[in-house]
Amino acid sequence: MRKKIIAGNWKMNKTPKEALELVHNLKNKVDTDKADVVFCVPAIDIIPVVDALKGTNISVGAQNMHFKDNGAFTGEISADMLIEAGVKYVIIGHSERRQYFNETDETVNKKALHAIEKGLTPIICVGETLEQREKAITVDFVRIQVRSALKDVSAEQARHVVIAYEPIWAIGTGVTATSEQAQEVCAAIREVIGEIYNDDVADEVRIQYGGSVNGSNAAELFSMPDIDGGLVGGASLKDDFGGIVNY
Ligand code: PGA
């Protein structure tokens, strides 16, 4: 039985002071018994947020990292830095990073491998554009993204990976995929994981849905057989996040 995992993706929101206010507001509102809960916060908020969450079961995640250990990569952050700061999860290949920061299937794979080797859990994002959906190539496209992201990841390592299916047209738009649309693609992701590894691994990997998840649609989406929780953007900055986790 897969445990649900609900992650908030704060994106580029909340100064350290604002982050603390949000954490104090949310931390007693989320029930961490039945689901793993992660706050993926801006890098500068990591240390104060980790501190503020001590004594809770809420984990902290980063939104990106570099695939090298260290070196001349101005502006980047390494896995070791994140780990020492108390980070457990890292979002890899979010569509905004693919769109605005030249993230490719190749860098996503390098980052995923590096995160896993270091002991961080990657939340690997995949998802189609509206154009791809209209051309009916969603499943083919997402299958390729998953295969590329998991290249050279061993079966043992793959068990702990989290995949987030986020249709780009549903992100930040208020338009959610229907539970049937989301289930169809999440099932295809589980199927491709089964093809790469085996049914056992496919059964264990947690697959999230993301894209305009809120307190009113979470219950239906997360009740689908292949959807093991969500990656939540806008609604993770509000009290609504408590409602989503506790649905
Ligand atoms: P959204 O963002 O919930 O605001 O649509 C989701 C995401 O980008 O992870």
Short mmCIF file of N, CA and C in Angstrom, two decimals, residues 10-74:
data_model
loop_
_atom_site.label_atom_id
_atom_site.label_comp_id
_atom_site.label_asym_id
_atom_site.label_seq_id
_atom_site.Cartn_x
_atom_site.Cartn_y
_atom_site.Cartn_z
N TRP A 10 6.25 26.05 -3.36
CA TRP A 10 6.04 27.48 -3.09
C TRP A 10 6.51 28.35 -4.26
N LYS A 11 7.29 27.77 -5.17
CA LYS A 11 7.87 28.54 -6.29
C LYS A 11 8.63 29.75 -5.74
N MET A 12 8.65 30.87 -6.47
CA MET A 12 9.43 32.02 -6.00
C MET A 12 8.54 32.94 -5.17
N ASN A 13 8.07 32.40 -4.05
CA ASN A 13 7.21 33.16 -3.16
C ASN A 13 7.68 32.98 -1.72
N LYS A 14 7.52 34.02 -0.94
CA LYS A 14 7.77 34.06 0.50
C LYS A 14 9.25 34.37 0.84
N THR A 15 9.43 35.51 1.44
CA THR A 15 10.73 35.87 2.03
C THR A 15 10.91 34.99 3.26
N PRO A 16 12.10 34.93 3.85
CA PRO A 16 12.27 34.11 5.05
C PRO A 16 11.27 34.45 6.16
N LYS A 17 11.01 35.75 6.33
CA LYS A 17 10.05 36.13 7.37
C LYS A 17 8.64 35.66 7.02
N GLU A 18 8.27 35.87 5.79
CA GLU A 18 6.92 35.43 5.35
C GLU A 18 6.81 33.91 5.41
N ALA A 19 7.92 33.22 5.10
CA ALA A 19 7.91 31.76 5.12
C ALA A 19 7.61 31.27 6.54
N LEU A 20 8.23 31.91 7.52
CA LEU A 20 7.99 31.49 8.92
C LEU A 20 6.54 31.70 9.31
N GLU A 21 5.97 32.80 8.86
CA GLU A 21 4.55 33.06 9.18
C GLU A 21 3.67 31.96 8.59
N LEU A 22 3.97 31.60 7.34
CA LEU A 22 3.15 30.57 6.67
C LEU A 22 3.30 29.21 7.38
N VAL A 23 4.55 28.88 7.73
CA VAL A 23 4.79 27.59 8.40
C VAL A 23 4.07 27.55 9.75
N HIS A 24 4.15 28.65 10.51
CA HIS A 24 3.48 28.65 11.81
C HIS A 24 1.97 28.49 11.64
N ASN A 25 1.47 29.07 10.57
CA ASN A 25 0.05 29.01 10.30
C ASN A 25 -0.39 27.60 9.87
N LEU A 26 0.47 26.95 9.08
CA LEU A 26 0.07 25.67 8.48
C LEU A 26 0.43 24.44 9.31
N LYS A 27 1.50 24.53 10.09
CA LYS A 27 2.06 23.27 10.60
C LYS A 27 1.10 22.50 11.51
N ASN A 28 0.22 23.19 12.20
CA ASN A 28 -0.74 22.46 13.04
C ASN A 28 -2.02 22.11 12.29
N LYS A 29 -2.10 22.58 11.05
CA LYS A 29 -3.33 22.32 10.28
C LYS A 29 -3.19 21.08 9.39
N VAL A 30 -1.97 20.55 9.25
CA VAL A 30 -1.81 19.39 8.37
C VAL A 30 -1.59 18.13 9.20
N ASP A 31 -2.32 17.11 8.82
CA ASP A 31 -2.25 15.84 9.53
C ASP A 31 -1.24 14.96 8.79
N THR A 32 -0.15 14.61 9.47
CA THR A 32 0.90 13.86 8.78
C THR A 32 0.83 12.36 9.07
N ASP A 33 -0.28 11.91 9.63
CA ASP A 33 -0.38 10.48 9.95
C ASP A 33 -0.54 9.62 8.69
N LYS A 34 -1.42 10.09 7.80
CA LYS A 34 -1.77 9.24 6.66
C LYS A 34 -1.01 9.58 5.39
N ALA A 35 -0.38 10.75 5.37
CA ALA A 35 0.33 11.16 4.15
C ALA A 35 1.68 11.78 4.53
N ASP A 36 2.65 11.61 3.64
CA ASP A 36 3.90 12.35 3.80
C ASP A 36 3.64 13.77 3.30
N VAL A 37 4.11 14.73 4.06
CA VAL A 37 3.89 16.13 3.69
C VAL A 37 5.23 16.83 3.53
N VAL A 38 5.37 17.55 2.43
CA VAL A 38 6.65 18.22 2.11
C VAL A 38 6.37 19.66 1.73
N PHE A 39 7.17 20.57 2.26
CA PHE A 39 7.11 21.97 1.80
C PHE A 39 8.35 22.21 0.95
N CYS A 40 8.17 22.44 -0.33
CA CYS A 40 9.31 22.74 -1.22
C CYS A 40 9.44 24.25 -1.33
N VAL A 41 10.42 24.77 -0.63
CA VAL A 41 10.50 26.22 -0.40
C VAL A 41 11.68 26.82 -1.18
N PRO A 42 11.69 28.13 -1.38
CA PRO A 42 12.86 28.76 -2.01
C PRO A 42 14.13 28.49 -1.20
N ALA A 43 15.27 28.44 -1.87
CA ALA A 43 16.52 28.05 -1.21
C ALA A 43 16.80 28.88 0.04
N ILE A 44 16.53 30.16 -0.03
CA ILE A 44 16.89 31.01 1.11
C ILE A 44 15.98 30.77 2.32
N ASP A 45 14.85 30.15 2.09
CA ASP A 45 13.93 29.85 3.19
C ASP A 45 14.20 28.50 3.85
N ILE A 46 15.08 27.70 3.25
CA ILE A 46 15.24 26.33 3.72
C ILE A 46 15.66 26.27 5.19
N ILE A 47 16.71 26.99 5.53
CA ILE A 47 17.23 26.86 6.91
C ILE A 47 16.20 27.32 7.95
N PRO A 48 15.61 28.51 7.82
CA PRO A 48 14.59 28.86 8.83
C PRO A 48 13.38 27.91 8.83
N VAL A 49 12.98 27.43 7.66
CA VAL A 49 11.79 26.56 7.63
C VAL A 49 12.11 25.20 8.27
N VAL A 50 13.29 24.64 7.99
CA VAL A 50 13.68 23.38 8.63
C VAL A 50 13.63 23.56 10.15
N ASP A 51 14.15 24.67 10.61
CA ASP A 51 14.18 24.95 12.05
C ASP A 51 12.75 25.04 12.61
N ALA A 52 11.91 25.74 11.89
CA ALA A 52 10.54 25.95 12.38
C ALA A 52 9.72 24.65 12.36
N LEU A 53 10.15 23.68 11.55
CA LEU A 53 9.38 22.42 11.45
C LEU A 53 9.93 21.32 12.35
N LYS A 54 10.96 21.64 13.15
CA LYS A 54 11.50 20.63 14.08
C LYS A 54 10.39 20.14 14.99
N GLY A 55 10.36 18.85 15.22
CA GLY A 55 9.33 18.30 16.10
C GLY A 55 8.04 17.97 15.36
N THR A 56 7.99 18.25 14.05
CA THR A 56 6.82 17.84 13.25
C THR A 56 7.29 16.75 12.29
N ASN A 57 6.34 16.14 11.57
CA ASN A 57 6.72 15.14 10.56
C ASN A 57 6.71 15.74 9.16
N ILE A 58 6.65 17.06 9.07
CA ILE A 58 6.65 17.70 7.76
C ILE A 58 8.10 17.81 7.28
N SER A 59 8.35 17.39 6.04
CA SER A 59 9.71 17.47 5.49
C SER A 59 9.86 18.72 4.64
N VAL A 60 11.13 19.08 4.42
CA VAL A 60 11.41 20.23 3.58
C VAL A 60 12.05 19.76 2.28
N GLY A 61 11.62 20.36 1.18
CA GLY A 61 12.18 20.04 -0.12
C GLY A 61 12.73 21.29 -0.77
N ALA A 62 13.65 21.09 -1.73
CA ALA A 62 14.15 22.21 -2.54
C ALA A 62 13.44 22.16 -3.89
N GLN A 63 13.60 23.20 -4.66
CA GLN A 63 12.90 23.28 -5.96
C GLN A 63 13.82 23.00 -7.15
N ASN A 64 15.12 22.84 -6.85
CA ASN A 64 16.10 22.61 -7.91
C ASN A 64 17.43 22.32 -7.23
N MET A 65 18.37 21.76 -7.96
CA MET A 65 19.75 21.63 -7.49
C MET A 65 20.63 21.34 -8.70
N HIS A 66 21.94 21.46 -8.53
CA HIS A 66 22.87 21.16 -9.62
C HIS A 66 23.27 19.68 -9.56
N PHE A 67 23.76 19.16 -10.70
CA PHE A 67 24.13 17.74 -10.72
C PHE A 67 25.60 17.49 -10.41
N LYS A 68 26.36 18.57 -10.19
CA LYS A 68 27.77 18.39 -9.81
C LYS A 68 27.89 18.57 -8.30
N ASP A 69 28.97 18.03 -7.76
CA ASP A 69 29.19 18.13 -6.32
C ASP A 69 29.47 19.55 -5.86
N ASN A 70 30.30 20.26 -6.64
CA ASN A 70 30.68 21.64 -6.29
C ASN A 70 31.42 22.23 -7.48
N GLY A 71 31.84 23.46 -7.36
CA GLY A 71 32.65 24.03 -8.43
C GLY A 71 32.17 25.38 -8.92
N ALA A 72 32.68 25.76 -10.09
CA ALA A 72 32.42 27.09 -10.63
C ALA A 72 31.08 27.11 -11.37
N PHE A 73 30.00 27.14 -10.61
CA PHE A 73 28.64 27.16 -11.18
C PHE A 73 27.87 28.26 -10.46
N THR A 74 28.21 29.49 -10.82
CA THR A 74 27.66 30.65 -10.12
C THR A 74 26.14 30.58 -10.04
#
